[in-house]
mmCIF file of C-alpha atoms in Angstrom:
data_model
loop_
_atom_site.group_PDB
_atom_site.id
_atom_site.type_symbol
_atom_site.label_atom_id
_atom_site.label_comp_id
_atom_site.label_asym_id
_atom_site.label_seq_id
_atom_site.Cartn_x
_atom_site.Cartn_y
_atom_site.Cartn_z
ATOM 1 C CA UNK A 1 15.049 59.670 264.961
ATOM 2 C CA UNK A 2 11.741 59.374 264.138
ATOM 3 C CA UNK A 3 10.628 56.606 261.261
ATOM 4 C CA UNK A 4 8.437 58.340 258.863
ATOM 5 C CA UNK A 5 9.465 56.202 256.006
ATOM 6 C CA UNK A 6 8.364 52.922 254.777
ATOM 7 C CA UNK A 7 9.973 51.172 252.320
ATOM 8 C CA UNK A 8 8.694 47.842 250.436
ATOM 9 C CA UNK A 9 8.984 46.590 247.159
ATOM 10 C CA UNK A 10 9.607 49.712 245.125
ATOM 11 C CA UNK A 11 7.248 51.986 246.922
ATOM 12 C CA UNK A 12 7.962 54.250 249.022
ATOM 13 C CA UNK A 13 5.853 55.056 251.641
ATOM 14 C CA UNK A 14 6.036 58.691 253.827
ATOM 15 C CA UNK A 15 3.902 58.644 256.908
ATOM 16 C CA UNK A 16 3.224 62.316 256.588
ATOM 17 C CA UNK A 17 3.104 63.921 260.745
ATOM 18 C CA UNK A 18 0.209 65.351 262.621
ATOM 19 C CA UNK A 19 1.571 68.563 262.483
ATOM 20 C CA UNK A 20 3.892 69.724 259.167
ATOM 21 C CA UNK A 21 5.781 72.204 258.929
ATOM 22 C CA UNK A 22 9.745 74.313 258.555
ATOM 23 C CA UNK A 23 10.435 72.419 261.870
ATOM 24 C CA UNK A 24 9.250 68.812 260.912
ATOM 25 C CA UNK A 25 10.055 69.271 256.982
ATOM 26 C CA UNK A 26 13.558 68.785 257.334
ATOM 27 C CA UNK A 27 13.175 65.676 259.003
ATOM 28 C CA UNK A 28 10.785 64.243 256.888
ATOM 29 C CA UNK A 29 12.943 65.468 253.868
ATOM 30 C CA UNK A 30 16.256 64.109 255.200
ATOM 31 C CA UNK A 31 14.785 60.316 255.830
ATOM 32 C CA UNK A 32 12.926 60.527 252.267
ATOM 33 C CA UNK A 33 15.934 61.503 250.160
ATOM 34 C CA UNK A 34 18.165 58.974 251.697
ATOM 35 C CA UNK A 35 15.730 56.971 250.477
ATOM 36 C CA UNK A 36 15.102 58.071 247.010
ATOM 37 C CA UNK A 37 19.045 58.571 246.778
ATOM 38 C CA UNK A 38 20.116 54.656 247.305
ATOM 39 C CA UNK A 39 17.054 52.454 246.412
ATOM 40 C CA UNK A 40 14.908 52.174 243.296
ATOM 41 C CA UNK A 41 12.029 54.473 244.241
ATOM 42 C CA UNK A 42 8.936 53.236 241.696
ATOM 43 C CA UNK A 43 5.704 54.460 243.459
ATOM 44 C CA UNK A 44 6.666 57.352 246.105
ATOM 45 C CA UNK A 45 3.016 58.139 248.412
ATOM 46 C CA UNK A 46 2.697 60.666 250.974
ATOM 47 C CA UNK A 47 -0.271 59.506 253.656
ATOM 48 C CA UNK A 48 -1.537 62.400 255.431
ATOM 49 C CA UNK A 49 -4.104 60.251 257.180
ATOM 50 C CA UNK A 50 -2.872 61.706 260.715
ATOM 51 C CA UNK A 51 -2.272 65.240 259.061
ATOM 52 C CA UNK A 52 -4.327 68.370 260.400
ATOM 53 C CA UNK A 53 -1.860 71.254 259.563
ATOM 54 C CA UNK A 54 0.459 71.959 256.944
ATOM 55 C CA UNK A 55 2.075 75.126 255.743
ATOM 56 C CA UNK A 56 4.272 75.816 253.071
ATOM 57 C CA UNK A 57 7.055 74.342 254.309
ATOM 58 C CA UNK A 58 5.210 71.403 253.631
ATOM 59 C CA UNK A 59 4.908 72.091 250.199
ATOM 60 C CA UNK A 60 7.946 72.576 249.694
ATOM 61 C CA UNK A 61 9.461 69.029 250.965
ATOM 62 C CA UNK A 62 6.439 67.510 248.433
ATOM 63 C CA UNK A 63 7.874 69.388 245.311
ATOM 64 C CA UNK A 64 11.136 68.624 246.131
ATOM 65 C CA UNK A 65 10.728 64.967 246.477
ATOM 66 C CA UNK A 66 8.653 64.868 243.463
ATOM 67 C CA UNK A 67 11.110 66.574 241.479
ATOM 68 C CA UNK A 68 13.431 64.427 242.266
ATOM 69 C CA UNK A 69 11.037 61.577 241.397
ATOM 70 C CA UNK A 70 10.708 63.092 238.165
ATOM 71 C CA UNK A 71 14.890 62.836 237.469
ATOM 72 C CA UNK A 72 14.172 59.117 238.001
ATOM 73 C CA UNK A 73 10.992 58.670 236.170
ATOM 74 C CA UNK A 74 8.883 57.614 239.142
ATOM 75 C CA UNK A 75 4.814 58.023 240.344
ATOM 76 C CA UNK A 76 4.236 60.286 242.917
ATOM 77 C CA UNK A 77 0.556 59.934 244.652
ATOM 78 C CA UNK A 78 -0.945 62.179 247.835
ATOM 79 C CA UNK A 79 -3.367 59.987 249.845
ATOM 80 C CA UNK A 80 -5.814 60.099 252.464
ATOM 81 C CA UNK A 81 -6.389 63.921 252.578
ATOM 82 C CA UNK A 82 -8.568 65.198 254.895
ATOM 83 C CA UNK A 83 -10.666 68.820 253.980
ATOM 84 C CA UNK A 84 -8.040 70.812 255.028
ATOM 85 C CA UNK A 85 -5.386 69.385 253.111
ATOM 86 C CA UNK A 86 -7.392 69.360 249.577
ATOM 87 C CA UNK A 87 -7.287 72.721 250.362
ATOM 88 C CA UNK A 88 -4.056 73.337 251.618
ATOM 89 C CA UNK A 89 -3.492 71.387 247.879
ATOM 90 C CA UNK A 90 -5.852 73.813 245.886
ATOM 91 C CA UNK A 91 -4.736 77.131 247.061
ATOM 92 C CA UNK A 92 -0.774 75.533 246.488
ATOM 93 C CA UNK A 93 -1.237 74.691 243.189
ATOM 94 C CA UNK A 94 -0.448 71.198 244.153
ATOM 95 C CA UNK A 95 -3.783 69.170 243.380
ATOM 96 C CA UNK A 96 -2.362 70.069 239.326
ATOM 97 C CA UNK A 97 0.910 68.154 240.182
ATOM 98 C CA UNK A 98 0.259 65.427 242.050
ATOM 99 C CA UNK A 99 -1.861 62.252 241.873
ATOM 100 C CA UNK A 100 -4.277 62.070 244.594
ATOM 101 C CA UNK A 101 -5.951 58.332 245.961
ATOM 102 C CA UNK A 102 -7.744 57.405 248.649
ATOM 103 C CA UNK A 103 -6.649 54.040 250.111
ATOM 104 C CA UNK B 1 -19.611 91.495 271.081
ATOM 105 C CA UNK B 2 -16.273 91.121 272.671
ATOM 106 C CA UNK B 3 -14.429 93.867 273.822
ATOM 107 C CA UNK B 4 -11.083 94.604 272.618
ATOM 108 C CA UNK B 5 -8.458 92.278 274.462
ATOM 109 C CA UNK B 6 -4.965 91.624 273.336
ATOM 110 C CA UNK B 7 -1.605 89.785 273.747
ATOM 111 C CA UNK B 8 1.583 89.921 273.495
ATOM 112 C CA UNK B 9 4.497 87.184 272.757
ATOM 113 C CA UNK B 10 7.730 87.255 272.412
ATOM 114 C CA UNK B 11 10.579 84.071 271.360
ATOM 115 C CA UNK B 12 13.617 83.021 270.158
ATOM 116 C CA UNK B 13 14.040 82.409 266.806
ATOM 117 C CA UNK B 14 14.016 78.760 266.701
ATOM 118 C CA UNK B 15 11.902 76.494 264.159
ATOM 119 C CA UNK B 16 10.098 74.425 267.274
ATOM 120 C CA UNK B 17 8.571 78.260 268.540
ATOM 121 C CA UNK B 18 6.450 77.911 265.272
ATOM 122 C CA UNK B 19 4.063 75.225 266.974
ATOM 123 C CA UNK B 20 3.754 76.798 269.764
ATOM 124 C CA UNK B 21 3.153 80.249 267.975
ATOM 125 C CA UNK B 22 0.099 79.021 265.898
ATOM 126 C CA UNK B 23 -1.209 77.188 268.801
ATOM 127 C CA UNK B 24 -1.171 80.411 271.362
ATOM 128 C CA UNK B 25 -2.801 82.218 268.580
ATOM 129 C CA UNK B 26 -5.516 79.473 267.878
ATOM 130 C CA UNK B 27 -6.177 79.581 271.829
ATOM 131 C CA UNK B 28 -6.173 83.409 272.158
ATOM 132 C CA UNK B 29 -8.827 83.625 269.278
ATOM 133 C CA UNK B 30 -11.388 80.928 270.555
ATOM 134 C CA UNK B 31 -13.356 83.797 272.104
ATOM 135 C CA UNK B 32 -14.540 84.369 268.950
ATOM 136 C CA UNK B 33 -16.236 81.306 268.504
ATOM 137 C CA UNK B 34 -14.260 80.836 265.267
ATOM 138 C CA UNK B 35 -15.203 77.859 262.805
ATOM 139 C CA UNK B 36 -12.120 75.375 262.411
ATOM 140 C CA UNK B 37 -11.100 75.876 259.143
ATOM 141 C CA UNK B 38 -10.967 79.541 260.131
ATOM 142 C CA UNK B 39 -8.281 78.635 263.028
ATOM 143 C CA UNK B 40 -7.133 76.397 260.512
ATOM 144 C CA UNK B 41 -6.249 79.829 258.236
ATOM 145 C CA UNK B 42 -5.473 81.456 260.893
ATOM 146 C CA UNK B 43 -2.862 79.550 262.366
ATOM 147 C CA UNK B 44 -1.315 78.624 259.014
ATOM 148 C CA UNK B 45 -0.876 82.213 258.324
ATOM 149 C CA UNK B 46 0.544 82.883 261.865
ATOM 150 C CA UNK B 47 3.150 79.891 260.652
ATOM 151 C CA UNK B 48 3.955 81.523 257.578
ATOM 152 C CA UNK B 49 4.772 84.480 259.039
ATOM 153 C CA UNK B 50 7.116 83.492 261.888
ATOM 154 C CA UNK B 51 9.249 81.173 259.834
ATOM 155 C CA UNK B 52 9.872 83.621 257.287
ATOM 156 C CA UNK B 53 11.135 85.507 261.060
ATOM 157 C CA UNK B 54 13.128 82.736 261.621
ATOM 158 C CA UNK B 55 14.442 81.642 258.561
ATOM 159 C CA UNK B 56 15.073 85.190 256.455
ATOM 160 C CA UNK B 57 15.058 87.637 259.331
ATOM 161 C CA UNK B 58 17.997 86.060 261.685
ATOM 162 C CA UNK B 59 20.603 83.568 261.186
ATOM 163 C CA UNK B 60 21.309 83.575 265.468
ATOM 164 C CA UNK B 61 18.126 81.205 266.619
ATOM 165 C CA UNK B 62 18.685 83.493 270.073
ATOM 166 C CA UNK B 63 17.229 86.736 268.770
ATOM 167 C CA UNK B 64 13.281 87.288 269.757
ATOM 168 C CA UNK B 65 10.273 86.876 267.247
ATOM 169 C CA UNK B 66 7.755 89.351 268.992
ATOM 170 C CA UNK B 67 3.939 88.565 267.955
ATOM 171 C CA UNK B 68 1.095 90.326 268.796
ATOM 172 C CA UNK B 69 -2.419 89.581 268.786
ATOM 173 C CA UNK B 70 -5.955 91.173 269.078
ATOM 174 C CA UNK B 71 -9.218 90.654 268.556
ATOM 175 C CA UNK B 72 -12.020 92.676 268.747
ATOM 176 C CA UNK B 73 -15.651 92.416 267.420
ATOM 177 C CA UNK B 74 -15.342 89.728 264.798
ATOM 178 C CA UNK B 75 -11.784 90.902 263.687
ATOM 179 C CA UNK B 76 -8.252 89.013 264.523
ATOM 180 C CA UNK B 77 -5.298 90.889 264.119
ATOM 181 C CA UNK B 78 -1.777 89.965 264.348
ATOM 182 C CA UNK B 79 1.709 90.859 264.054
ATOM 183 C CA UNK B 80 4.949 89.028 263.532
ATOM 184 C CA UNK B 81 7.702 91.770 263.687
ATOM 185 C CA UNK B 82 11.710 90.646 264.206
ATOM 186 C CA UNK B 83 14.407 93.082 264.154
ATOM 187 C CA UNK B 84 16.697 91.724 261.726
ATOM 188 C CA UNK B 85 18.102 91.715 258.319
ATOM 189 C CA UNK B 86 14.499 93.239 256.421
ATOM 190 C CA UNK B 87 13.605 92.962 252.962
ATOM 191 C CA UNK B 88 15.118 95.079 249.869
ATOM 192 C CA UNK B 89 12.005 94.433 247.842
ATOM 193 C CA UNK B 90 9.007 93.863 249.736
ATOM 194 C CA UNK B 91 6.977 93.664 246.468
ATOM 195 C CA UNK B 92 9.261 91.289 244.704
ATOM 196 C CA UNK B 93 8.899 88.932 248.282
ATOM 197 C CA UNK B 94 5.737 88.955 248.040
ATOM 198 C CA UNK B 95 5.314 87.633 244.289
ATOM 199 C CA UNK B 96 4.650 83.582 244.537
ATOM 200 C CA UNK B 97 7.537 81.323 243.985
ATOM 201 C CA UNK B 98 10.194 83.854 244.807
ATOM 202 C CA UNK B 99 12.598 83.086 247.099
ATOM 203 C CA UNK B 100 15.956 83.836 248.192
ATOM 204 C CA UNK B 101 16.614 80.697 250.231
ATOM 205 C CA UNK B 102 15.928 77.930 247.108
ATOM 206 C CA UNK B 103 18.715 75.554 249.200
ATOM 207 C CA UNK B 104 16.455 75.259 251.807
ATOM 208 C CA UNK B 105 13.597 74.296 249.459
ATOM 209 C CA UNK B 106 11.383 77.068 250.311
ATOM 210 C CA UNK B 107 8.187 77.078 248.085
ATOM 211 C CA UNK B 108 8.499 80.700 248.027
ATOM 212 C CA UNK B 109 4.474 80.609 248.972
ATOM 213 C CA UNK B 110 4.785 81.935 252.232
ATOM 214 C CA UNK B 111 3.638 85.801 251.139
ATOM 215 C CA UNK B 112 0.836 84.237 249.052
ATOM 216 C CA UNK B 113 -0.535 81.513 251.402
ATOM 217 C CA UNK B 114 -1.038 84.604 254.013
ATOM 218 C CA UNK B 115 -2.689 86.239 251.291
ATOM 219 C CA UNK B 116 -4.602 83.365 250.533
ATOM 220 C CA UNK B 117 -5.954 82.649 254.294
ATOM 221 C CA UNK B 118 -6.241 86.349 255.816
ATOM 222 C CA UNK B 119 -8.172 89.221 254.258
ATOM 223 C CA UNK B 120 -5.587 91.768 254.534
ATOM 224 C CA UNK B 121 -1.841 91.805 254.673
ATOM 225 C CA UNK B 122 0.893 94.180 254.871
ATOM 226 C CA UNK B 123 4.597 93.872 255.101
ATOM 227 C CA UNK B 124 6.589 96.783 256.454
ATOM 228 C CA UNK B 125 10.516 96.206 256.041
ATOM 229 C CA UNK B 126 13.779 97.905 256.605
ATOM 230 C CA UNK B 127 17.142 96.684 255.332
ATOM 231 C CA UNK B 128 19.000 96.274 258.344
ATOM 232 C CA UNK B 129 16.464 97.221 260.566
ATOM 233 C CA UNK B 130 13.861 94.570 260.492
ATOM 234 C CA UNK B 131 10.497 93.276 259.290
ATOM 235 C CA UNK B 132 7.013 93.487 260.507
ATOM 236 C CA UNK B 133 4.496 91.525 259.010
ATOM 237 C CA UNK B 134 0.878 92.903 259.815
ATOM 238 C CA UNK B 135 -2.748 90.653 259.026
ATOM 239 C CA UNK B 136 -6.228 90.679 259.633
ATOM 240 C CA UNK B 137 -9.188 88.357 259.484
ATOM 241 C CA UNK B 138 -12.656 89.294 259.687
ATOM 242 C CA UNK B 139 -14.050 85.777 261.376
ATOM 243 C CA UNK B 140 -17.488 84.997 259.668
ATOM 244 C CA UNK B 141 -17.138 85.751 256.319
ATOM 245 C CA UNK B 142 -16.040 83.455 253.814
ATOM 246 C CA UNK B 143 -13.201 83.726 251.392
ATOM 247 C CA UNK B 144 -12.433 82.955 248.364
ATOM 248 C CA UNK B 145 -10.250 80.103 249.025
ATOM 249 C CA UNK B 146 -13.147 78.472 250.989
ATOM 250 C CA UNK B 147 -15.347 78.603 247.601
ATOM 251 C CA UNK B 148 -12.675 77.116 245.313
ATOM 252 C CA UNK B 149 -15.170 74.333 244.199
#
């Protein structure tokens, strides 16, 4: 299996993949939510600093984490989004839902 | 110019053919001399298309995806057709955020993020019969989701 997920101190951490989409999303959500499920998730960040595609498969794993963040009353933050992604985030709707920093 | 020249695919309906899809598509095109974030539209529309194949057209990952696509003159145009369950609504698909597979946390964007990234799509469907999901992208002119700012 491969590690997306880093977990320290109350953050979570989600190494987002080069490539995201139906086929990689259910990875990437499987890992997170066993996660989110058994530790206390403060701070939950998706990096996309090695992202170049994402569809809306993609979107869909980030809304469903951050709902789920939202049960627990946690931060969700986007970083490190390249051109394509802000606008992968604009034409989604997403940039009005989720916190966006660079590191 | 370029002259008309076309292709043909055709794959089983598994989740790891959507890579591959996009990326035969983003190769095919390159005689264009398209920008990136014009592949970048282009193969995220391609994506959309075949995973709504895969997921909502089939449930047996064996049965074939066919995609075609051409380009002539500054135009791209593709198809993403499977021969499986169809749509009831077509219209009702299409409207963002509706989605019949919510357990599978589909955004229900798929319809509109083609929308979004090509300048003209159809959707031809058939309970029973199948769906075939038709787009085109004239390569050189800017859309609106390029001049969000």
């Amino acid at each position: 299996m491969e590690n997306y997920c880093e977990w320290k101190e109350g953050c979570l951490l989600v190494h987002m993949p080069k490539e995201l989409d139906h086929h990689q999303a259910g990875l990437i959500r499987a890992e997170a939510d066993l996660i989110i499920d058994t530790c206390r998730v403060q701070t939950l960040v998706f990096d996309f600093k090695k992202t170049e595609f994402m569809d809306s498969s993609g979107i869909g794993v980030i809304i469903g984490r951050s709902r789920k963040m939202s049960y627990q009353g946690g931060r969700v933050v986007a970083q490190n989004l390249n051109q394509r992604m802000e606008k992968i985030f604009v034409v989604s709707g997403l940039h009005k839902m989720i916190e966006k920093e660079n590191s | 110019m370029t002259q008309r020249n076309e292709m043909r695919l055709e794959f089983d309906a598994r989740s790891m053919n959507e890579g591959f899809a996009r990326t035969a598509v983003a190769a095919f095109i390159m005689e264009l001399n398209p920008t990136l974030d014009e592949v970048a539209d282009v193969k995220t529309a391609v994506s959309e298309a075949v995973t709504n194949a895969i997921i909502h057209g089939y449930d047996n990952p064996q049965e074939k995806v066919v995609l075609t696509c051409s380009v002539e003159g500054t135009a791209v145009e593709l198809t993403v057709e499977d021969r499986g369950k169809g749509i009831e609504d077509v219209a009702r698909a299409m409207e963002p955020f509706y989605t019949t597979r919510p357990e599978l946390e589909r955004s229900g964007m798929g319809f509109a993020f083609m929308e979004a990234f090509m300048d003209d799509v159809r959707v031809t469907s058939s309970p029973g019969k199948g769906t075939t999901v038709w787009m085109r992208k004239n390569l050189g002119n800017p859309k609106v989701a390029d001049t969000y700012e």
